[in-house]
Amino acid sequence: MRPKLAAMRDDTRRWIEADKKHCWHPFTPQQTWVEGEPLVLVRGEGAWLWDSEGRKYLDGNSSIWTNIHGHNHPVLNAAIVRQLGEVSHTSYLGFANPRASELAERLCGFFPTGTLERVFFSDDGSTAIECAMKMAIQYRQQTGEPERMGFIAFDQAYHGDTMGAASLGGVSRFHERFRRHGAPVTFVSGMEALRHLPAETIKDSAAVVIEPLIQGVNEMCPWPAGMLRELREWCDAQDVHLMLDEVMTGFGRTGKMFACQHEEVIPDFLCLAKGLTGGYMPMAATLTTAAVYEAFLGEADRVFYYGHSYTANPLGCAVALASLDVFEDEKTLERLQPKIALVVELLEELKATSSKVRAVRQCGFVAGIEVDDGGAQVCLAAREHGLLTRPIRDTIVLMPPLCITEDELRLAVRAIALAAG
Ligand SMILES: *Cc1c(COP(=O)(O)O)cnc(C)c1O
């Protein structure tokens, strides 16, 4: 059992009191939050996190889907310290910086020459999407098709919370109340529905947006194999841009560096964030093609008037570069493959032995475990067995840092088994 407030260390109590008095947490019912006793996380190492009372936990959802190589990684830490000794932030408006140049080159290097070769930096997944949306609309205005200003998105999709990104979202409990304030969006359930859209809708659409291979917030729901390839072909036939939201799936989560590589698909816009910096700093990138970029050249009114104060922040770029180095030096993707196979095995066993587990879903190193009911209670109980994660409704997310060991994976699944009962 967790200690009562009175038995806590003084500083823990102080932090919790200040939190309850002044802080407002994301996606959180504050009414019940202030009645609870939140963990105060103070330290990390590899796949482990420590709270302010000295207890340790496995980071079962990679600190909300961000962490890649583990916490407190010496190579990532050193990259930030090295950059701190040079400069922490300089404006990207009117100036270049070394780490941003290197990172843009490195990101484009994952794709064949002549495809994705231009990078626009921003701050998080939502801004990576906002940026792609604005590029997609302005591109049409500057290539003689201004009527193409709508988007096509998928039911139950999640693309972020800023107003534009939220309008592409299909999760009604998050997005419905803001629907009138967003972009014009047509929702479809899958390829079949897409093929049946009226020709006028397609003619007014700038782009289709999708989370490739698996919808994360939709309780970890994978798409049918081959669907992404079909979508690319449909987009080509209809002259609609393909926008991939790899904010969650990027940087190894699905077993390859990017999900689109599983089906050899190259989008017109690729949105990256969460894992870009190894989960260290808020930073995002929108990649696009020369064809899109070139429509913004020429007269002054073709300029892309978009950006944020911290665009291409050198600390973020430095740690992103270090994270890509670690992928190579530690052979992260190679060493991930047997761990993906182990998750398949462990989840099959869990489903066979726990009567509370209704379904398991997996895509590479991303998994969802659907329990009969009470996903939140199961996560709370798993905490007592040393695992931190969050449910999406009744689906427990299992998405640890890629560096987790096989023994630690067994501990994580065991904690869920014990918690589910
Ligand atoms: C998390 C997420 C976003 C939003 O990213 P933020 O950094 O939270 O703004 C967008 N799309 C997907 C698929 C995500 O998982």
Coordinates of C-alpha atoms and ligand atoms in Angstrom, one line a residue:
M1 CA 0.0 0.0 0.0
R2 CA 1.1 3.5 -0.7
P3 CA 1.8 5.7 2.4
K4 CA -0.9 8.1 3.5
L5 CA -0.2 11.8 3.1
A6 CA 0.8 12.1 6.7
A7 CA 3.4 9.4 6.4
M8 CA 5.0 11.0 3.3
R9 CA 8.3 12.8 3.2
D10 CA 7.9 16.5 3.7
D11 CA 8.9 17.4 0.2
T12 CA 6.5 14.9 -1.4
R13 CA 3.7 16.4 0.6
R14 CA 4.7 19.9 -0.4
W15 CA 4.8 19.0 -4.1
I16 CA 1.4 17.3 -3.9
E17 CA -0.1 20.2 -2.0
A18 CA 1.2 22.8 -4.5
D19 CA 0.0 20.5 -7.4
K20 CA -3.5 20.3 -6.0
K21 CA -3.6 24.0 -5.4
H22 CA -2.2 25.3 -8.6
C23 CA -1.8 22.6 -11.4
W24 CA -4.2 21.5 -14.0
H25 CA -3.3 18.1 -15.7
P26 CA -4.0 17.0 -19.3
F27 CA -7.0 14.7 -20.0
T28 CA -7.6 14.6 -16.2
P29 CA -10.8 14.8 -14.2
Q30 CA -9.5 17.4 -11.8
Q31 CA -12.4 16.8 -9.4
T32 CA -11.2 13.3 -8.5
W33 CA -7.5 14.1 -9.0
V34 CA -7.5 16.5 -6.0
E35 CA -9.0 13.7 -3.9
G36 CA -6.2 11.2 -4.8
E37 CA -2.5 10.9 -3.9
P38 CA -0.6 11.3 -7.1
L39 CA 2.9 9.8 -7.6
V40 CA 5.6 12.5 -7.9
L41 CA 8.1 11.1 -10.4
V42 CA 11.7 12.3 -9.7
R43 CA 14.2 10.0 -11.4
G44 CA 14.6 7.6 -14.3
E45 CA 17.1 5.0 -15.5
G46 CA 16.6 2.8 -18.5
A47 CA 13.0 1.5 -18.5
W48 CA 12.6 2.4 -14.8
L49 CA 11.2 5.4 -13.0
W50 CA 11.4 6.4 -9.3
D51 CA 8.9 8.4 -7.3
S52 CA 9.7 10.8 -4.5
E53 CA 9.1 8.2 -1.9
G54 CA 11.9 6.0 -3.4
R55 CA 9.7 3.4 -5.0
K56 CA 10.5 2.2 -8.5
Y57 CA 8.3 1.3 -11.4
L58 CA 8.7 0.1 -15.0
D59 CA 7.7 2.8 -17.5
G60 CA 5.0 0.7 -19.3
N61 CA 3.9 3.4 -21.7
S62 CA 7.2 5.1 -22.3
S63 CA 6.1 8.3 -20.5
I64 CA 3.1 8.8 -22.7
W65 CA 4.6 7.1 -25.8
T66 CA 7.7 9.3 -26.0
N67 CA 10.7 7.5 -24.5
I68 CA 12.8 5.3 -26.9
H69 CA 16.2 4.4 -25.5
G70 CA 15.4 4.6 -21.8
H71 CA 15.7 7.4 -19.2
N72 CA 19.0 9.0 -18.2
H73 CA 20.8 7.6 -21.2
P74 CA 24.5 8.7 -21.1
V75 CA 24.7 9.4 -24.9
L76 CA 21.5 11.5 -24.9
N77 CA 22.5 13.3 -21.7
A78 CA 25.9 14.1 -23.1
A79 CA 24.5 15.5 -26.3
I80 CA 22.4 18.0 -24.4
V81 CA 25.2 19.0 -22.1
R82 CA 27.5 19.5 -25.1
Q83 CA 24.9 21.7 -26.7
L84 CA 24.3 23.6 -23.5
G85 CA 28.0 24.6 -23.5
E86 CA 27.5 26.1 -27.0
V87 CA 24.0 27.7 -27.0
S88 CA 20.6 26.6 -25.8
H89 CA 18.4 28.5 -28.2
T90 CA 18.7 30.7 -31.2
S91 CA 16.0 32.0 -33.5
Y92 CA 15.3 29.9 -36.6
L93 CA 13.7 33.0 -38.2
G94 CA 16.4 34.4 -40.3
F95 CA 19.2 32.2 -39.0
A96 CA 20.4 28.6 -39.4
N97 CA 21.8 26.4 -36.7
P98 CA 24.3 23.5 -37.0
R99 CA 22.2 20.8 -35.3
A100 CA 19.0 21.6 -37.3
S101 CA 20.9 21.4 -40.6
E102 CA 22.4 18.0 -39.5
L103 CA 19.1 16.7 -38.2
A104 CA 17.1 17.7 -41.4
E105 CA 19.7 15.9 -43.5
R106 CA 19.6 12.9 -41.3
L107 CA 15.8 12.6 -41.4
C108 CA 15.6 12.9 -45.1
G109 CA 18.3 10.3 -45.4
F110 CA 15.7 7.6 -44.3
F111 CA 13.9 8.1 -47.6
P112 CA 14.9 7.6 -51.2
T113 CA 16.4 10.7 -52.9
G114 CA 13.7 12.7 -54.7
T115 CA 11.0 11.8 -52.2
L116 CA 10.8 13.4 -48.7
E117 CA 13.6 16.0 -48.8
R118 CA 12.4 19.1 -47.0
V119 CA 11.9 19.4 -43.2
F120 CA 9.9 22.0 -41.3
F121 CA 10.5 21.8 -37.5
S122 CA 8.0 22.6 -34.8
D123 CA 7.3 21.6 -31.2
D124 CA 5.0 18.6 -30.7
G125 CA 2.7 16.2 -32.6
S126 CA -0.1 18.7 -32.8
T127 CA 2.0 21.4 -34.3
A128 CA 3.5 18.9 -36.8
I129 CA 0.0 18.2 -38.0
E130 CA -1.1 21.9 -38.0
C131 CA 1.9 22.7 -40.1
A132 CA 1.1 19.9 -42.6
M133 CA -2.6 21.0 -42.8
K134 CA -1.6 24.6 -43.6
M135 CA 1.0 23.5 -46.1
A136 CA -1.6 21.2 -47.8
I137 CA -4.1 24.1 -48.1
Q138 CA -1.7 26.8 -49.2
Y139 CA -0.2 24.4 -51.7
R140 CA -3.6 24.1 -53.4
Q141 CA -4.1 27.8 -53.4
Q142 CA -0.8 28.2 -55.1
T143 CA -1.2 25.5 -57.7
G144 CA -4.6 26.6 -59.1
E145 CA -6.9 24.4 -57.0
P146 CA -8.0 26.7 -54.2
E147 CA -11.3 24.7 -53.8
R148 CA -9.3 21.7 -52.5
M149 CA -9.3 22.9 -48.9
G150 CA -11.0 20.0 -47.1
F151 CA -9.5 16.9 -45.5
I152 CA -10.4 13.3 -45.3
A153 CA -9.8 11.5 -42.0
F154 CA -10.7 8.2 -40.4
D155 CA -13.3 7.5 -37.8
Q156 CA -11.7 7.3 -34.3
A157 CA -8.5 8.9 -35.5
Y158 CA -6.4 11.0 -33.1
H159 CA -4.1 13.7 -34.4
G160 CA -3.6 16.1 -31.5
D161 CA -5.4 18.8 -29.6
T162 CA -4.8 22.2 -31.1
M163 CA -7.8 23.4 -33.0
G164 CA -6.8 22.4 -36.5
A165 CA -5.3 19.0 -35.5
A166 CA -8.4 18.3 -33.3
S167 CA -10.7 18.9 -36.3
L168 CA -9.1 15.8 -37.9
G169 CA -9.9 13.8 -34.8
G170 CA -12.6 11.2 -34.9
V171 CA -12.8 10.5 -31.1
S172 CA -16.1 12.1 -30.3
R173 CA -15.6 12.3 -26.5
F174 CA -12.5 14.6 -27.1
H175 CA -13.4 16.3 -30.3
E176 CA -17.2 16.8 -30.8
R177 CA -17.6 20.0 -28.9
F178 CA -15.0 21.8 -31.0
R179 CA -16.2 20.4 -34.3
R180 CA -17.7 23.8 -35.6
H181 CA -14.3 25.5 -35.0
G182 CA -12.2 23.3 -37.2
A183 CA -11.3 22.6 -40.8
P184 CA -13.8 21.0 -43.1
V185 CA -13.3 17.2 -42.7
T186 CA -15.0 14.2 -44.1
F187 CA -14.7 11.1 -42.0
V188 CA -14.6 7.5 -43.4
S189 CA -14.4 4.2 -41.7
G190 CA -11.8 2.6 -44.1
M191 CA -10.9 2.0 -47.7
E192 CA -14.3 0.7 -48.7
A193 CA -16.0 3.9 -47.5
L194 CA -13.3 6.1 -49.0
R195 CA -13.9 4.5 -52.4
H196 CA -17.6 5.3 -52.1
L197 CA -17.1 9.0 -51.4
P198 CA -18.9 11.3 -53.9
A199 CA -16.6 12.8 -56.6
E200 CA -17.4 16.3 -55.4
T201 CA -16.0 15.6 -51.9
I202 CA -12.8 14.2 -53.4
K203 CA -12.4 17.2 -55.7
D204 CA -12.7 19.5 -52.7
S205 CA -10.1 17.6 -50.6
A206 CA -6.5 18.6 -50.2
A207 CA -5.3 15.5 -48.3
V208 CA -6.1 12.3 -46.6
V209 CA -4.7 11.9 -43.1
I210 CA -4.1 8.6 -41.3
E211 CA -2.1 7.0 -38.4
P212 CA -0.4 4.3 -40.5
L213 CA -0.7 0.6 -39.4
I214 CA -2.4 1.3 -36.0
Q215 CA -4.7 3.9 -34.5
G216 CA -3.2 4.5 -31.0
V217 CA -5.8 6.5 -29.1
N218 CA -8.5 4.2 -30.7
E219 CA -7.6 1.6 -28.1
M220 CA -4.6 0.3 -30.2
C221 CA -6.6 -0.8 -33.2
P222 CA -4.5 -2.0 -36.1
W223 CA -5.4 -1.5 -39.8
P224 CA -5.6 -4.5 -42.2
A225 CA -2.3 -5.4 -43.7
G226 CA -1.9 -3.8 -47.2
M227 CA -4.3 -1.0 -46.4
L228 CA -1.6 1.7 -46.4
R229 CA -0.4 0.7 -49.9
E230 CA -4.0 0.8 -51.2
L231 CA -4.5 4.2 -49.7
R232 CA -1.3 5.5 -51.4
E233 CA -2.6 4.1 -54.7
W234 CA -6.0 5.7 -54.2
C235 CA -4.4 9.1 -53.4
D236 CA -2.3 9.0 -56.5
A237 CA -5.3 8.1 -58.7
Q238 CA -7.3 11.0 -57.1
D239 CA -4.5 13.6 -56.9
V240 CA -5.1 13.9 -53.1
H241 CA -2.1 14.3 -50.9
L242 CA -1.3 11.6 -48.3
M243 CA -0.5 12.9 -44.9
L244 CA 0.9 10.3 -42.4
D245 CA 0.7 10.9 -38.7
E246 CA 3.7 8.9 -37.4
V247 CA 3.8 10.9 -34.1
M248 CA 3.2 7.6 -32.2
T249 CA 4.4 5.0 -34.7
G250 CA 7.7 6.7 -35.7
F251 CA 11.2 5.8 -34.4
G252 CA 11.0 2.1 -34.1
R253 CA 7.7 1.5 -32.3
T254 CA 6.3 -0.8 -35.0
G255 CA 9.6 -2.7 -35.5
K256 CA 10.9 -0.5 -38.4
M257 CA 12.1 3.0 -38.1
F258 CA 8.8 4.3 -39.6
A259 CA 5.5 2.5 -40.0
C260 CA 5.2 3.5 -43.7
Q261 CA 8.3 1.4 -44.4
H262 CA 6.4 -1.8 -43.7
E263 CA 4.4 -1.2 -46.9
E264 CA 7.0 0.8 -48.8
V265 CA 4.8 3.8 -48.9
I266 CA 6.1 7.4 -49.1
P267 CA 3.7 10.1 -48.1
D268 CA 3.5 13.7 -49.3
F269 CA 3.6 14.9 -45.6
L270 CA 5.1 12.9 -42.8
C271 CA 4.5 14.2 -39.2
L272 CA 7.0 13.2 -36.5
A273 CA 7.2 14.1 -32.8
K274 CA 7.0 12.0 -29.6
G275 CA 10.0 9.7 -30.1
L276 CA 12.0 12.2 -32.3
T277 CA 14.2 13.3 -29.4
G278 CA 14.2 9.8 -27.8
G279 CA 11.5 11.2 -25.5
Y280 CA 13.8 13.9 -24.0
M281 CA 12.5 17.2 -25.4
P282 CA 9.4 18.6 -27.0
M283 CA 10.2 18.7 -30.7
A284 CA 8.5 17.8 -34.0
A285 CA 9.1 17.7 -37.7
T286 CA 6.9 17.8 -40.8
L287 CA 8.6 16.3 -43.8
T288 CA 7.5 17.0 -47.4
T289 CA 8.5 16.6 -51.0
A290 CA 10.2 19.0 -53.4
A291 CA 6.9 19.2 -55.4
V292 CA 5.2 20.7 -52.4
Y293 CA 8.1 22.9 -51.4
E294 CA 8.5 24.4 -54.9
A295 CA 5.0 25.7 -54.9
F296 CA 6.1 28.1 -52.1
L297 CA 8.9 29.6 -54.1
G298 CA 8.6 32.8 -56.3
E299 CA 6.5 35.8 -55.3
A300 CA 6.5 37.1 -51.8
D301 CA 2.8 36.1 -51.2
R302 CA 3.8 32.4 -51.6
V303 CA 5.7 32.5 -48.3
F304 CA 4.7 29.9 -45.7
Y305 CA 3.8 32.3 -42.8
Y306 CA 4.0 29.7 -40.0
G307 CA 6.4 29.0 -37.1
H308 CA 6.9 29.0 -33.4
S309 CA 9.4 30.7 -31.1
Y310 CA 11.3 27.5 -30.3
T311 CA 11.3 26.2 -33.9
A312 CA 14.4 24.0 -34.5
N313 CA 15.6 24.4 -30.9
P314 CA 19.3 23.4 -30.8
L315 CA 18.9 21.3 -27.6
G316 CA 16.1 19.4 -29.1
C317 CA 17.9 18.9 -32.4
A318 CA 21.1 17.8 -30.6
V319 CA 19.3 15.1 -28.6
A320 CA 17.4 13.9 -31.6
L321 CA 20.7 13.4 -33.5
A322 CA 22.1 11.5 -30.5
S323 CA 19.0 9.3 -30.4
L324 CA 19.5 8.4 -34.1
D325 CA 23.2 7.6 -33.2
V326 CA 22.0 5.3 -30.5
F327 CA 19.7 3.5 -32.9
E328 CA 22.9 2.7 -35.0
D329 CA 25.4 2.1 -32.1
E330 CA 23.1 -0.1 -30.0
K331 CA 21.5 -1.8 -33.0
T332 CA 18.2 -0.9 -31.4
L333 CA 15.9 -2.2 -34.2
E334 CA 17.8 -5.5 -34.6
R335 CA 17.7 -6.1 -30.9
L336 CA 14.0 -5.2 -30.8
Q337 CA 12.8 -8.1 -33.0
P338 CA 13.1 -10.9 -30.5
K339 CA 11.4 -8.7 -27.9
I340 CA 8.5 -8.1 -30.3
A341 CA 8.2 -11.9 -30.6
L342 CA 8.3 -12.2 -26.8
V343 CA 5.4 -9.8 -26.4
V344 CA 3.4 -11.9 -28.9
E345 CA 4.1 -14.9 -26.7
L346 CA 3.5 -13.2 -23.3
L347 CA 0.2 -11.7 -24.5
E348 CA -1.1 -15.0 -25.9
E349 CA -0.3 -16.6 -22.5
L350 CA -2.0 -13.7 -20.7
K351 CA -5.1 -14.0 -22.7
A352 CA -5.2 -17.8 -22.2
T353 CA -4.7 -17.6 -18.4
S354 CA -6.6 -14.5 -17.3
S355 CA -10.4 -14.6 -17.5
K356 CA -10.5 -10.8 -17.3
V357 CA -8.6 -10.3 -20.5
R358 CA -11.0 -9.9 -23.4
A359 CA -8.6 -9.2 -26.3
V360 CA -5.0 -8.4 -27.1
R361 CA -3.9 -6.2 -30.0
Q362 CA -0.4 -5.6 -31.1
C363 CA 1.6 -3.9 -33.9
G364 CA 5.3 -4.4 -33.4
F365 CA 6.3 -3.1 -30.0
V366 CA 2.9 -1.4 -29.4
A367 CA 0.3 -3.4 -27.6
G368 CA -3.2 -3.0 -26.1
I369 CA -4.7 -5.4 -23.6
E370 CA -8.5 -5.1 -23.4
V371 CA -9.9 -6.1 -20.0
D372 CA -13.6 -6.8 -19.2
D373 CA -14.1 -3.5 -17.4
G374 CA -12.2 -1.2 -15.1
G375 CA -9.1 -0.4 -17.2
A376 CA -8.3 2.4 -14.8
Q377 CA -8.5 0.2 -11.7
V378 CA -6.3 -2.5 -13.4
C379 CA -3.7 0.2 -14.1
L380 CA -3.9 1.5 -10.5
A381 CA -3.4 -2.1 -9.2
A382 CA -0.5 -2.7 -11.7
R383 CA 1.2 0.2 -10.0
E384 CA 1.3 -1.8 -6.8
H385 CA 3.1 -4.5 -8.7
G386 CA 5.7 -2.1 -10.1
L387 CA 4.3 -1.0 -13.5
L388 CA 3.2 2.4 -14.6
T389 CA 0.8 2.7 -17.5
R390 CA -2.5 4.3 -18.5
P391 CA -5.6 2.8 -20.0
I392 CA -7.6 4.0 -23.0
R393 CA -11.1 3.1 -21.7
D394 CA -10.7 -0.6 -20.9
T395 CA -7.5 -1.1 -22.9
I396 CA -4.3 -1.2 -21.0
V397 CA -1.4 0.2 -23.0
L398 CA 1.8 -1.7 -23.1
M399 CA 4.4 0.3 -25.0
P400 CA 7.7 0.3 -23.0
P401 CA 10.9 2.0 -24.1
L402 CA 12.6 0.0 -26.9
C403 CA 15.6 -0.6 -24.5
I404 CA 13.5 -2.7 -22.0
T405 CA 15.1 -6.2 -21.4
E406 CA 13.2 -9.5 -21.9
D407 CA 13.2 -10.0 -18.1
E408 CA 11.7 -6.6 -17.6
L409 CA 9.1 -7.3 -20.2
R410 CA 8.1 -10.4 -18.3
L411 CA 7.8 -8.3 -15.1
A412 CA 5.6 -5.8 -16.9
V413 CA 3.2 -8.4 -18.3
R414 CA 3.2 -10.2 -14.9
A415 CA 2.2 -7.0 -13.2
I416 CA -0.8 -6.7 -15.6
A417 CA -1.7 -10.3 -15.0
L418 CA -1.7 -9.8 -11.2
A419 CA -3.6 -6.6 -11.5
A420 CA -6.3 -8.0 -13.8
G421 CA -6.7 -11.0 -11.6
Ligands
LIG1 C1 0.3 12.0 -29.4 C2 -0.2 12.1 -30.7 C3 -0.4 13.3 -31.4 C4 -0.3 14.6 -30.7 O1 1.0 14.9 -30.3 P1 1.3 15.9 -29.1 O2 2.8 15.9 -29.0 O3 0.6 15.4 -27.9 O4 0.7 17.2 -29.5 C5 -0.8 13.3 -32.7 N1 -1.0 12.1 -33.3 C6 -0.8 10.9 -32.8 C7 -1.0 9.7 -33.6 C8 -0.4 10.9 -31.4 O5 -0.2 9.7 -30.8

